[in-house]
Coordinates of C-alpha atoms and ligand atoms in Angstrom, one line a residue:
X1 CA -24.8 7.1 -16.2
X2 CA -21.4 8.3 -16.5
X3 CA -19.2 5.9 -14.9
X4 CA -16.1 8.6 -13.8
X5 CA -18.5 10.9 -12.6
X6 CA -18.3 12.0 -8.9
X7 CA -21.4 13.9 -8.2
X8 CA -22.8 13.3 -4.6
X9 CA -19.7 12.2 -3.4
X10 CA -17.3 13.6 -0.6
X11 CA -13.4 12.8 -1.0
X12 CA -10.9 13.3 2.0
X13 CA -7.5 13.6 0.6
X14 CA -4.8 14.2 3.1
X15 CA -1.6 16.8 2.3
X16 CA -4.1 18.8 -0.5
X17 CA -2.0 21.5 -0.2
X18 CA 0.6 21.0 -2.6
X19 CA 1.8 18.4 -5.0
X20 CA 0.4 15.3 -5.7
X21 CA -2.4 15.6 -3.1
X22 CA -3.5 18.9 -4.5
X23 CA -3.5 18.0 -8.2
X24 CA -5.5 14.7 -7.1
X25 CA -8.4 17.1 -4.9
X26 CA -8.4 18.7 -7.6
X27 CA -9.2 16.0 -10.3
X28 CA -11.9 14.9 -8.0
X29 CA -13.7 17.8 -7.5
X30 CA -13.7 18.6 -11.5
X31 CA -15.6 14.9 -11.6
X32 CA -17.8 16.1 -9.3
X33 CA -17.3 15.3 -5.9
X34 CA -17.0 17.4 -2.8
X35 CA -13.4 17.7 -0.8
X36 CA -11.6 17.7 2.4
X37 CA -8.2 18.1 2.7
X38 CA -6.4 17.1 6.0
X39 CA -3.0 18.8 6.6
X40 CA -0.9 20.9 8.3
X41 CA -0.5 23.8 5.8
X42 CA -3.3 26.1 5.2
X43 CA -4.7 24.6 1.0
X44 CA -5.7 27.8 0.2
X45 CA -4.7 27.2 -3.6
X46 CA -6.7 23.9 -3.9
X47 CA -9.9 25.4 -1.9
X48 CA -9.8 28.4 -4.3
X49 CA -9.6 25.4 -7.2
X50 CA -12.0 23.3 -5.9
X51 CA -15.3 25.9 -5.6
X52 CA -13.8 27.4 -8.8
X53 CA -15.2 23.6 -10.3
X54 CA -18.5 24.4 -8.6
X55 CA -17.6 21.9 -5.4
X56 CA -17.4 22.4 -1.6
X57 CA -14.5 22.9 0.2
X58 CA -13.5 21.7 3.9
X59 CA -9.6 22.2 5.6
X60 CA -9.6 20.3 8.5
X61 CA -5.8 21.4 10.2
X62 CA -3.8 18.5 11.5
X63 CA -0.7 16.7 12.0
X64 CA -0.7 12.8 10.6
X65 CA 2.3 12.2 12.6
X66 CA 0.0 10.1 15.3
X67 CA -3.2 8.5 15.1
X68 CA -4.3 11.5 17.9
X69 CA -6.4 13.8 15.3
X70 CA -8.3 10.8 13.6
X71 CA -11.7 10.8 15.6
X72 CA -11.7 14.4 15.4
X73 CA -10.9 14.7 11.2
X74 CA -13.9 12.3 10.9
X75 CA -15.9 14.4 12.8
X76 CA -15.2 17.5 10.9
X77 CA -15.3 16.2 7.6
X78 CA -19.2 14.6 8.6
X79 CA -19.9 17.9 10.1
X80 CA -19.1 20.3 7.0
X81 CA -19.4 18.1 3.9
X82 CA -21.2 15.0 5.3
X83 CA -20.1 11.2 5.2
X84 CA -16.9 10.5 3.2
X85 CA -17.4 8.3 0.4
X86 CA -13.4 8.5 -0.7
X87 CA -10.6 8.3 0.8
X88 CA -7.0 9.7 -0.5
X89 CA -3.9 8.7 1.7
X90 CA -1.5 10.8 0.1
X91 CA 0.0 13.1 2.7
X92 CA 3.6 10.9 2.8
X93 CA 7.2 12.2 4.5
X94 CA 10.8 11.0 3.3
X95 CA 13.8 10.8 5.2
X96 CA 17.4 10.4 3.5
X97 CA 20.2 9.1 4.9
X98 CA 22.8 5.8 4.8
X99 CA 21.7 3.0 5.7
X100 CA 24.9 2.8 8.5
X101 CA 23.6 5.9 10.0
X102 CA 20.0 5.9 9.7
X103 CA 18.2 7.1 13.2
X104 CA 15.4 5.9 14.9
X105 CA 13.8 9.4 14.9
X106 CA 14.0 9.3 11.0
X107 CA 12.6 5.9 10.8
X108 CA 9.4 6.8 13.3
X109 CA 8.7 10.0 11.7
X110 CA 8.6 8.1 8.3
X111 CA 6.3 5.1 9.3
X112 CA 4.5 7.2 11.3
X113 CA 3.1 9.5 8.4
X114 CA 3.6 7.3 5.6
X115 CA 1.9 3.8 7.4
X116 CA 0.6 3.8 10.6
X117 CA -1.8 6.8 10.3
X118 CA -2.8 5.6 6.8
X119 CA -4.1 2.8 8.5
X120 CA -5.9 4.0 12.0
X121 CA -7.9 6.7 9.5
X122 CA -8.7 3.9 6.8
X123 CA -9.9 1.8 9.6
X124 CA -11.9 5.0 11.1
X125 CA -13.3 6.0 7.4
X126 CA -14.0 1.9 6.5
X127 CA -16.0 1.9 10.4
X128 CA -18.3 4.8 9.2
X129 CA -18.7 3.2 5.5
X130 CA -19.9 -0.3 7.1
X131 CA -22.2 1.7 9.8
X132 CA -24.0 3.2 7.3
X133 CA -23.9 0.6 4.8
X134 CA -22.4 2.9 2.7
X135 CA -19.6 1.4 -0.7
X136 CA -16.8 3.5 -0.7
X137 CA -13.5 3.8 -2.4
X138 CA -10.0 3.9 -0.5
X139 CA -7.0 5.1 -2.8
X140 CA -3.3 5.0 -1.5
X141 CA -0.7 6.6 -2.8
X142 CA 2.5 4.0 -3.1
X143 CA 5.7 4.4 -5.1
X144 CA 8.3 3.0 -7.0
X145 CA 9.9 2.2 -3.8
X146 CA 7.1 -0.3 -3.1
X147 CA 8.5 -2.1 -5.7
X148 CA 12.6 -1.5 -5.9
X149 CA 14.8 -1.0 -2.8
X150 CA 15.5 2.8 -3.6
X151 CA 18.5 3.9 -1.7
X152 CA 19.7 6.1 1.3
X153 CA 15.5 5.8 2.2
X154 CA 15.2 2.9 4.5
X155 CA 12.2 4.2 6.6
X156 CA 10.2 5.0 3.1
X157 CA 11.0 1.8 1.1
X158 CA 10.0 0.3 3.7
X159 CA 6.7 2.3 4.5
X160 CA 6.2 2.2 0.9
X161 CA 6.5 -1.4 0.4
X162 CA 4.5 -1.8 3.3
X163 CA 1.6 -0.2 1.9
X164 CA 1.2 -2.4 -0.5
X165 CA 0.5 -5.1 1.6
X166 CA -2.1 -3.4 3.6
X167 CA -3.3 -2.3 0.4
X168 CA -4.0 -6.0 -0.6
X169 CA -5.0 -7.0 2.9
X170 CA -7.9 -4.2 3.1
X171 CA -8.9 -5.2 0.1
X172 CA -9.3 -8.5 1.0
X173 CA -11.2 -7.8 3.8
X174 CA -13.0 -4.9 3.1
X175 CA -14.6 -6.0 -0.9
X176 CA -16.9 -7.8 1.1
X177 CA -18.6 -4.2 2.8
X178 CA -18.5 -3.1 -1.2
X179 CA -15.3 -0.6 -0.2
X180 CA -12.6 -0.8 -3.3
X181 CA -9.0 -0.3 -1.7
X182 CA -6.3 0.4 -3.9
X183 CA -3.2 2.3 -4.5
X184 CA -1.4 4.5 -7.2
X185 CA 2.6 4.4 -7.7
X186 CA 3.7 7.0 -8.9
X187 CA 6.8 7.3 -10.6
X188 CA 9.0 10.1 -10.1
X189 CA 7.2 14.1 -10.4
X190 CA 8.2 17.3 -10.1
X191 CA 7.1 18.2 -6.1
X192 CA 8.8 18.8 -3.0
X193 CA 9.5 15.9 -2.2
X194 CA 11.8 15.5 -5.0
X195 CA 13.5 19.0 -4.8
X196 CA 16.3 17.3 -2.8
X197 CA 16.7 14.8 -6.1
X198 CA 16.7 17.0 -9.0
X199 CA 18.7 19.5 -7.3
X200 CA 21.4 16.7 -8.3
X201 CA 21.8 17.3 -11.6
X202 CA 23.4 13.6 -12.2
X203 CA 20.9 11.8 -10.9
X204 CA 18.1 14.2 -12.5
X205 CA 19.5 13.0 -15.9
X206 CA 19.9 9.4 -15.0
X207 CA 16.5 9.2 -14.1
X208 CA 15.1 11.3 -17.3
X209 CA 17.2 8.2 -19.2
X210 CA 15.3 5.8 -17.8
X211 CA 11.9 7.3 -18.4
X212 CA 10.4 5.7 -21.4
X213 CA 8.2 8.8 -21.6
X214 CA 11.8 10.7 -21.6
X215 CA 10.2 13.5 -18.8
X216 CA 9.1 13.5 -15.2
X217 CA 5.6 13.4 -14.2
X218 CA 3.7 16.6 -13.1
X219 CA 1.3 16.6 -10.6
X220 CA -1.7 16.7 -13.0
X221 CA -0.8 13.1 -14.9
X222 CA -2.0 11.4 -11.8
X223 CA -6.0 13.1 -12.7
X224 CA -7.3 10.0 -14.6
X225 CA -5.8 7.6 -11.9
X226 CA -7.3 8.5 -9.0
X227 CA -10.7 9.7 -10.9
X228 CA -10.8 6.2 -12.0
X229 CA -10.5 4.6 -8.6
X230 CA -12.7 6.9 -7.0
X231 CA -15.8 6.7 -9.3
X232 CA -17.5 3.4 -10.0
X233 CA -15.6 2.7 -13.1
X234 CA -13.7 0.5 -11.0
X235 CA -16.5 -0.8 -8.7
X236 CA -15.3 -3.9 -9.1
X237 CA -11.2 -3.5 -8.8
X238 CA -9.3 -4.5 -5.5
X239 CA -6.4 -5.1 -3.7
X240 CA -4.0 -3.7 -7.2
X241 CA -1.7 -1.0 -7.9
X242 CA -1.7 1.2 -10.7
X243 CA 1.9 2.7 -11.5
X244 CA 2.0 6.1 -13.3
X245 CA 5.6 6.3 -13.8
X246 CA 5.9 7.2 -17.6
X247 CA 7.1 3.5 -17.7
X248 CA 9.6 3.0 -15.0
X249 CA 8.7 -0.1 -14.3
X250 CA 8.1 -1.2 -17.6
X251 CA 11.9 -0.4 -18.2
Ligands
LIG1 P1 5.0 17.0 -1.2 O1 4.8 18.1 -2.2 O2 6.2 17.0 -0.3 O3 3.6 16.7 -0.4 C1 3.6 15.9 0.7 C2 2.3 16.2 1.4 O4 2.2 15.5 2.6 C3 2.2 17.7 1.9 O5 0.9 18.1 1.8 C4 2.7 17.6 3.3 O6 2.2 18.7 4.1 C5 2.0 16.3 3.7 N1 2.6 15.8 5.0 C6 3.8 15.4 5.2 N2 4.0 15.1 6.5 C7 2.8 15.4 7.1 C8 2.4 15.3 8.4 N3 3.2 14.8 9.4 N4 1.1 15.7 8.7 C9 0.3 16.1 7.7 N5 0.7 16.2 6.4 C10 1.9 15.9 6.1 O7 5.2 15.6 -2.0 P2 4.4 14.8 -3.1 O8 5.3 14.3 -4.0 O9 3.2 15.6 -3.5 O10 3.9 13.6 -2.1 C11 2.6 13.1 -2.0 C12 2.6 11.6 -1.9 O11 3.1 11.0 -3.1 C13 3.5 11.1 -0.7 O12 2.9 10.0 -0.1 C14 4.8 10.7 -1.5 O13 5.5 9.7 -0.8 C15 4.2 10.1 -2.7 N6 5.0 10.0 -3.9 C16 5.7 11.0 -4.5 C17 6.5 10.8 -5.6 C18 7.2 11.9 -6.3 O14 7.9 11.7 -7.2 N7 6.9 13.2 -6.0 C19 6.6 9.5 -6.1 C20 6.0 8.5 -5.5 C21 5.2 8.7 -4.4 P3 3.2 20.0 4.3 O15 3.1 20.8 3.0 O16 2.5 20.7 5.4 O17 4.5 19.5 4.6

């Protein structure tokens, strides 16, 4: 038995469109599993990658801003594919501003995305695992910002350090149903959500200095992370973080 493969399982990965979230569907379905993305933007790009690795392919169109679509992205992932086995809560928002100005809409719309929704559809994915007596394997997608205080980003620090609590705390009690939950932090990669930060080209190259690797991540070094916490390799991990970072942290 190999234990990274995937084959037989389904994976719902939310914002597979682009980025992170598309390089992860990807990895998965080259270990074999099937995948559903859940987003707003059509993942034509990642479908055409994913049945190109010989694996089925479900979009289910929705907005994580509230907890509204949840029943109904459960429903269409069990429909097309059948009952999820992993779970990717990657689809994440940022907001910058100072601290002194920071507004309420920018600190909902954060928390909103980047917490609250991860947890009403872990809780609806971990319900369906325990009803069919089903392990399963919940991955969440932190960041250095769960660790360090990052700056001019109150609303995601503070949705990033939050999920890492209720990282732990699922783990805790979900290890017990055989459901691994765990998170990745990655460190800083070339996406959109960084445009804003390499655009500046001072704090590009500050950053770069303190990257033992001496590069940013792209998209595809976070394939071995998430294969690994999706797969039985790390049946029996819970409740820790894995930072891909090139080293950050290490620093
Ligand atoms: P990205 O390219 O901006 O991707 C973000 C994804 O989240 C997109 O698919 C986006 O969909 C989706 N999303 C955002 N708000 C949404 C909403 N309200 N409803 C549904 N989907 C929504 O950025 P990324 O870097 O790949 O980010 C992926 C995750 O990694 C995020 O959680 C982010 O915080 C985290 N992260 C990134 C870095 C980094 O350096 N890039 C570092 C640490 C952690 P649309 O395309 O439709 O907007």
């Amino acid at each position: 038995m190999n234990p990274f493969s995937l084959q037989g399982k389904v994976a719902l990965v939310s914002g597979a469109n682009t980025g992170l979230g598309q390089a992860m569907a990807i990895a998965l379905a080259e270990a074999g599993a099937d995948v559903a993305a859940v987003g707003r933007t059509d993942p034509a790009d990642t479908a055409q990658a994913v049945r190109a690795a010989g694996r089925r392919f479900h979009w289910v169109e929705a907005s994580l801003d509230t907890t509204a679509p949840v029943p109904a992205i459960i429903e269409a992932v069990e429909r097309e594919l059948g009952g999820i086995d992993i779970l990717v809560n990657n689809a994440g928002t940022i907001r910058r501003n100072d601290a002194l100005d920071f507004s309420e809409e920018d600190w909902d719309a954060v928390m909103g995305v980047n917490l609250k929704t991860v947890f009403f559809l872990s809780q609806a994915v971990a319900r369906r695992l325990v009803e069919r007596k089903r392990p399963g394997k919940i991955v969440n997608i932190a960041s250095m910002l769960s660790f360090q205080g990052g700056i001019r980003v109150a609303s995601y620090t503070a949705s990033k350090s939050g999920l890492l609590g209720l990282t732990r705390l699922l783990a805790n009690e979900w290890a017990a149903h055989g459901i691994n939950v765990n998170a990745i932090a990655p460190g800083y990669f070339e996406t959109n959500n960084t445009t804003a930060l390499r655009a500046d080209e001072k704090r590009q190259r500050e950053i770069v200095a303190r990257i033992p690797a001496g590069r940013w991540g792209v998209p595809a070094d976070l394939a071995g992370a998430v294969v690994f916490l999706a797969a039985a390799a790390s049946d029996y991990v819970h409740g820790t973080v894995l930072p891909v970072d090139g080293g950050w942290l290490a620093r």
